[in-house]
Short mmCIF file of C-alpha atoms in Angstrom, two decimals:
data_model
loop_
_atom_site.label_atom_id
_atom_site.label_comp_id
_atom_site.label_asym_id
_atom_site.label_seq_id
_atom_site.Cartn_x
_atom_site.Cartn_y
_atom_site.Cartn_z
CA MET C 1 -17.19 -12.44 -32.72
CA LYS C 2 -14.38 -10.55 -34.49
CA GLN C 3 -11.86 -12.12 -32.10
CA ILE C 4 -13.10 -15.64 -32.82
CA LEU C 5 -13.01 -15.18 -36.62
CA ILE C 6 -9.45 -13.84 -36.51
CA LEU C 7 -8.40 -16.63 -34.17
CA PHE C 8 -9.76 -19.48 -36.27
CA GLY C 9 -8.33 -17.93 -39.41
CA LEU C 10 -4.87 -17.95 -37.84
CA ILE C 11 -5.28 -21.48 -36.54
CA PHE C 12 -6.30 -22.66 -40.02
CA ILE C 13 -3.20 -21.06 -41.55
CA LEU C 14 -0.92 -22.66 -38.98
CA HIS C 15 -2.59 -26.08 -39.17
CA PRO C 16 0.02 -28.76 -39.99
CA THR C 17 -0.40 -32.34 -41.03
CA PHE C 18 -3.17 -33.97 -39.00
CA GLY C 19 -1.96 -35.74 -35.86
CA GLN C 20 1.32 -33.89 -35.59
CA LYS C 21 2.29 -30.80 -33.65
CA ARG C 22 4.59 -28.69 -35.73
CA LEU C 23 7.48 -27.18 -33.80
CA ASP C 24 8.99 -23.88 -34.88
CA ILE C 25 11.96 -23.50 -32.53
CA PRO C 26 14.92 -21.42 -33.76
CA LYS C 27 18.24 -23.26 -33.58
CA THR C 28 20.09 -20.57 -31.65
CA ARG C 29 22.08 -20.89 -28.43
CA VAL C 30 19.77 -18.40 -26.70
CA VAL C 31 16.56 -20.27 -27.54
CA GLU C 32 18.14 -23.67 -26.93
CA SER C 33 19.26 -22.50 -23.46
CA PHE C 34 15.75 -21.22 -22.73
CA ILE C 35 14.17 -24.51 -23.85
CA LYS C 36 16.61 -26.45 -21.68
CA THR C 37 15.56 -24.56 -18.53
CA LEU C 38 11.88 -24.39 -19.48
CA PRO C 39 10.71 -27.59 -17.70
CA LYS C 40 12.14 -26.35 -14.38
CA LYS C 41 10.55 -22.92 -14.80
CA ILE C 42 7.21 -24.47 -15.69
CA ARG C 43 7.33 -26.71 -12.63
CA GLU C 44 8.43 -24.01 -10.18
CA LEU C 45 5.97 -21.39 -11.44
CA ASP C 46 3.06 -23.84 -11.71
CA LEU C 47 2.58 -23.26 -15.45
CA LYS C 48 1.12 -25.35 -18.24
CA ASP C 49 3.60 -26.68 -20.79
CA LEU C 50 2.46 -25.04 -24.02
CA ARG C 51 4.46 -27.50 -26.12
CA THR C 52 1.95 -30.24 -25.28
CA SER C 53 -1.17 -28.11 -24.82
CA THR C 54 -4.23 -28.94 -26.93
CA ASP C 55 -5.96 -25.61 -26.30
CA SER C 56 -7.05 -23.56 -29.31
CA LEU C 57 -4.51 -20.86 -28.58
CA ASN C 58 -2.00 -19.99 -25.86
CA ILE C 59 0.40 -17.05 -25.88
CA ARG C 60 3.02 -16.66 -23.16
CA ILE C 61 5.42 -13.74 -22.81
CA TRP C 62 8.51 -14.11 -20.65
CA GLN C 63 10.40 -11.10 -19.35
CA THR C 64 12.89 -10.79 -16.50
CA HIS C 65 10.97 -11.66 -13.29
CA GLU C 66 7.57 -11.74 -15.02
CA VAL C 67 5.45 -14.10 -17.12
CA PHE C 68 2.18 -13.28 -18.84
CA THR C 69 0.01 -16.13 -20.15
CA ILE C 70 -3.23 -15.83 -22.11
CA ASN C 71 -5.39 -18.78 -23.13
CA TYR C 72 -8.29 -19.20 -25.52
CA ASN C 73 -10.33 -22.39 -25.38
CA ASN C 74 -14.04 -21.54 -25.67
CA ALA C 75 -13.36 -18.62 -23.28
CA THR C 76 -10.40 -16.29 -22.80
CA PHE C 77 -8.41 -16.20 -19.57
CA SER C 78 -5.05 -14.78 -18.59
CA ASN C 79 -2.73 -14.34 -15.63
CA TYR C 80 0.41 -12.41 -14.78
CA LYS C 81 3.10 -13.93 -12.58
CA ILE C 82 5.95 -12.06 -10.91
CA TYR C 83 8.85 -13.98 -9.42
CA THR C 84 12.24 -13.58 -7.79
CA THR C 85 14.69 -15.71 -5.85
CA ASN C 86 16.14 -15.59 -2.36
CA GLU C 87 17.14 -18.99 -1.01
CA LYS C 88 14.35 -20.33 -3.21
CA LEU C 89 12.01 -19.06 -5.92
CA VAL C 90 9.12 -16.87 -4.75
CA PHE C 91 6.24 -15.88 -7.00
CA LYS C 92 2.77 -14.42 -6.97
CA THR C 93 -0.02 -14.93 -9.52
CA PHE C 94 -2.42 -12.17 -10.49
CA LYS C 95 -5.53 -13.41 -12.30
CA ILE C 96 -6.94 -11.06 -14.93
CA SER C 97 -10.67 -10.72 -15.56
CA GLU C 98 -12.21 -12.40 -18.60
CA GLN C 99 -13.24 -9.10 -20.20
CA ILE C 100 -9.77 -7.58 -19.87
CA SER C 101 -8.31 -10.87 -21.15
CA LYS C 102 -10.53 -10.65 -24.23
CA ASN C 103 -9.36 -7.09 -24.86
CA ILE C 104 -5.74 -8.18 -24.55
CA MET C 105 -6.28 -11.09 -26.93
CA ASP C 106 -7.88 -8.77 -29.49
CA SER C 107 -4.88 -6.43 -29.25
CA LEU C 108 -2.42 -9.31 -29.58
CA LEU C 109 -4.11 -10.69 -32.69
CA VAL C 110 -4.40 -7.28 -34.32
CA SER C 111 -0.69 -6.72 -33.64
CA ARG C 112 0.04 -9.84 -35.73
CA VAL C 113 1.86 -11.52 -32.86
CA MET C 114 1.46 -14.84 -34.68
CA ASN C 115 3.71 -13.60 -37.48
CA LEU C 116 6.66 -12.56 -35.33
CA GLU C 117 10.05 -13.89 -36.41
CA ASN C 118 12.96 -14.64 -34.12
CA GLU C 119 15.74 -12.05 -33.86
CA ASP C 120 19.43 -12.94 -33.52
CA TYR C 121 20.56 -9.55 -32.22
CA ARG C 122 22.18 -9.42 -28.78
CA GLY C 123 23.49 -6.36 -26.95
CA VAL C 124 25.56 -5.77 -23.83
CA ASP C 125 23.10 -4.54 -21.22
CA GLY C 126 19.47 -5.62 -21.08
CA GLY C 127 17.46 -8.81 -21.06
CA PHE C 128 15.62 -11.21 -23.33
CA VAL C 129 11.93 -11.34 -24.11
CA PHE C 130 10.68 -14.81 -25.11
CA ILE C 131 7.26 -15.34 -26.66
CA GLU C 132 5.67 -18.78 -26.88
CA ILE C 133 2.72 -19.28 -29.23
CA SER C 134 0.84 -22.56 -29.15
CA THR C 135 -2.23 -23.86 -31.01
CA LYS C 136 -3.67 -27.36 -31.00
CA ASN C 137 -1.29 -28.36 -33.76
CA SER C 138 1.70 -26.03 -33.59
CA TYR C 139 4.20 -24.55 -31.19
CA LYS C 140 6.39 -21.55 -31.92
CA ILE C 141 8.89 -19.53 -29.91
CA VAL C 142 10.67 -16.26 -30.73
CA SER C 143 13.20 -14.25 -28.75
CA PHE C 144 14.25 -10.59 -28.66
CA TRP C 145 17.06 -8.86 -26.80
CA SER C 146 15.76 -5.68 -25.11
CA PRO C 147 13.50 -4.86 -28.09
CA SER C 148 13.74 -1.35 -29.53
CA SER C 149 11.25 0.13 -32.02
CA GLU C 150 14.07 1.49 -34.18
CA ARG C 151 15.75 -1.89 -34.70
CA SER C 152 13.16 -3.73 -36.82
CA ASP C 153 9.45 -4.10 -37.54
CA ASN C 154 9.37 -7.23 -35.37
CA CYS C 155 10.93 -5.33 -32.47
CA LYS C 156 8.47 -2.49 -32.96
CA THR C 157 5.59 -4.96 -32.67
CA VAL C 158 7.04 -6.46 -29.47
CA VAL C 159 7.52 -2.98 -27.94
CA GLN C 160 3.89 -2.16 -28.73
CA ILE C 161 2.73 -5.45 -27.19
CA LEU C 162 4.73 -4.92 -23.99
CA GLY C 163 3.50 -1.35 -23.70
CA MET C 164 -0.10 -2.50 -24.13
CA LEU C 165 0.33 -5.13 -21.40
CA ASP C 166 1.99 -2.68 -19.01
CA LYS C 167 -0.91 -0.28 -19.40
CA THR C 168 -3.76 -2.79 -19.47
CA VAL C 169 -2.56 -4.99 -16.61
CA ASP C 170 -0.95 -2.11 -14.66
CA THR C 171 2.23 -4.09 -14.18
CA GLY C 172 4.00 -1.31 -12.28
CA ASN C 173 1.54 -1.42 -9.38
CA LEU C 174 1.48 -5.22 -9.40
CA LYS C 175 5.28 -5.33 -9.12
CA SER C 176 5.15 -2.91 -6.19
CA GLU C 177 2.49 -5.04 -4.52
CA PHE C 178 4.60 -8.16 -5.01
CA LEU C 179 7.84 -6.64 -3.72
CA ASN C 180 6.11 -5.10 -0.70
CA SER C 181 4.68 -8.53 0.19
CA LEU C 182 8.12 -10.18 0.44
CA SER C 183 9.68 -11.16 3.74
CA PRO C 184 12.81 -9.24 4.82
CA GLY C 185 15.94 -10.35 2.99
CA SER C 186 17.96 -9.92 -0.18
CA TYR C 187 16.39 -10.93 -3.50
CA ARG C 188 17.61 -11.11 -7.06
CA TRP C 189 16.08 -8.34 -9.16
CA GLY C 190 17.23 -7.64 -12.70
CA MET C 191 21.01 -7.57 -12.99
CA THR C 192 21.43 -6.75 -9.31
CA SER C 193 19.68 -7.48 -6.00
CA ILE C 194 17.10 -5.75 -3.89
CA ARG C 195 16.85 -5.63 -0.09
CA ILE C 196 13.47 -5.89 1.57
CA ASP C 197 13.00 -4.86 5.20
CA ARG C 198 10.14 -3.95 7.50
CA PHE C 199 9.35 -3.03 11.09
CA LEU C 200 8.01 -5.66 13.48
CA ASP C 201 4.26 -6.04 13.82
CA LYS C 202 2.57 -4.06 16.58
CA ASP C 203 1.70 -7.15 18.61
CA VAL C 204 5.37 -8.30 18.87
CA SER C 205 7.11 -7.63 22.18
CA LYS C 206 9.98 -5.15 21.71
CA THR C 207 13.10 -4.08 23.61
CA ASP C 208 13.78 -0.53 24.75
CA PHE C 209 16.50 -0.17 22.10
CA TYR C 210 14.19 -1.35 19.32
CA TYR C 211 11.65 1.32 20.32
CA ARG C 212 14.37 3.95 20.41
CA ALA C 213 15.91 2.93 17.07
CA GLY C 214 12.55 2.61 15.32
CA LYS C 215 11.41 6.04 16.46
CA ARG C 216 14.60 7.71 15.25
CA MET C 217 14.63 5.91 11.92
CA ARG C 218 11.05 6.92 11.19
CA ARG C 219 11.71 10.53 12.12
CA GLU C 220 15.16 11.08 10.60
CA LEU C 221 14.68 8.99 7.44
CA ASN C 222 11.03 9.94 6.87
CA ILE C 223 9.81 6.33 6.94
CA THR C 224 6.02 6.04 6.94
CA ASP C 225 3.48 3.26 6.45
CA LYS C 226 3.53 4.14 2.74
CA THR C 227 7.29 3.71 2.32
CA ASP C 228 8.10 0.86 -0.05
CA HIS C 229 9.92 -1.93 1.74
CA TRP C 230 12.84 -1.84 -0.71
CA ASN C 231 13.47 1.79 0.30
CA PHE C 232 14.45 1.03 3.89
CA PRO C 233 17.91 1.89 5.24
CA LEU C 234 20.96 -0.33 5.36
CA ILE C 235 21.43 -1.70 8.90
CA LEU C 236 24.94 -2.51 10.13
CA VAL C 237 25.59 -4.04 13.55
CA ASP C 238 29.31 -4.20 14.30
CA LYS C 239 29.86 -3.66 10.54
CA LYS C 240 27.75 -6.68 9.62
CA THR C 241 24.53 -6.38 7.60
CA ALA C 242 21.41 -6.87 9.70
CA LYS C 243 17.64 -6.54 9.45
CA ILE C 244 15.44 -4.17 11.42
CA SER C 245 14.04 -7.16 13.30
CA ASP C 246 17.56 -7.97 14.52
CA LEU C 247 17.55 -4.76 16.57
CA ASN C 248 15.03 -6.40 18.85
CA LYS C 249 17.83 -8.64 20.18
CA TYR C 250 19.47 -5.75 22.03
CA THR C 251 18.69 -3.43 24.92
CA ASN C 252 19.99 0.12 25.39
CA LYS C 253 22.58 -1.17 27.89
CA GLN C 254 24.21 -3.27 25.15
CA ILE C 255 24.67 -0.39 22.71
CA ALA C 256 27.99 1.48 22.56
CA LYS C 257 27.16 3.58 19.49
CA PHE C 258 24.01 4.31 17.51
CA GLU C 259 24.19 6.59 14.48
CA ILE C 260 21.93 7.31 11.50
CA LEU C 261 23.37 8.60 8.24
CA LYS C 262 20.78 10.27 6.03
CA PRO C 263 20.63 9.70 2.25
CA ASN C 264 22.92 11.94 0.18
CA ASN C 265 25.22 12.31 3.17
CA ASN C 266 28.82 12.19 1.97
CA SER C 267 29.48 9.49 4.55
CA THR C 268 27.02 7.10 2.86
CA ALA C 269 28.99 7.11 -0.42
CA ILE C 270 31.25 4.28 0.75
CA TYR C 271 28.19 2.02 1.03
CA GLY C 272 27.25 2.52 -2.63
CA TYR C 273 23.71 1.72 -3.76
CA ASN C 274 22.98 -0.13 -0.51
CA GLY C 275 23.30 3.13 1.40
CA SER C 276 21.10 5.17 -0.92
CA ASN C 277 18.19 5.09 1.56
CA GLY C 278 20.31 5.90 4.59
CA VAL C 279 22.56 3.85 6.84
CA VAL C 280 22.03 2.84 10.46
CA LEU C 281 25.33 2.17 12.28
CA ILE C 282 25.30 0.23 15.55
CA GLU C 283 28.22 -0.86 17.67
CA LEU C 284 27.79 -3.21 20.60
CA LYS C 285 29.65 -3.01 23.91
#
């Protein structure tokens, strides 16, 4: 009941002239760039366009590789999407229970999310947080560059909101689940990329070299069924990057050299971050 009273009070305050949807979009290059790419993001991530929504209230929070959306329209629902790109965009949607969604909505309204004002600050390293707020009659968007509690009251509110979401939705585990579900390959992640690899399924026919290589990698690099798939070693075949599955193309008779460099080995330094989980060197005859 408390949630509903707060909600309708805020909607009444924001209510514009009947029949029009008031737009509160800051005229900054950052927000204008976001708005320009928004239709494509909405289409690719299968999202509702909040600018035209007639729901009582929608709040959507965009961070790098993640989008949280909460909706109130007689009932409260929310979902959390995680996405990345390889050759194309890949995403996964996690639906959040109605009770947890209600708790999140209560926290958002108490935090005065509706009163947030756009920030013009921009730093060197970090990423933007965009927050869309939509009622039946108004649409608002605000942006923040890597919000810090010390910078302003608005930033402090955003930091509290993001911390609440991380804890309530358990975003860390959901990100791990998403990344571990990806097919082998290189994906964009933050300001860099992440490599995903995995061993072949048990029912796949394997060569004698694949068995040999797999056994050594598991033993010498301590790879278990619980190892995250972004913590697998760098594979190089004749100095070219390969996947673990590629090793199944070769037999022992085709291998001239097979060497495993463990993490923190001085020899792995030349491979940089890519070699931080070990390096498997293979030379063919």
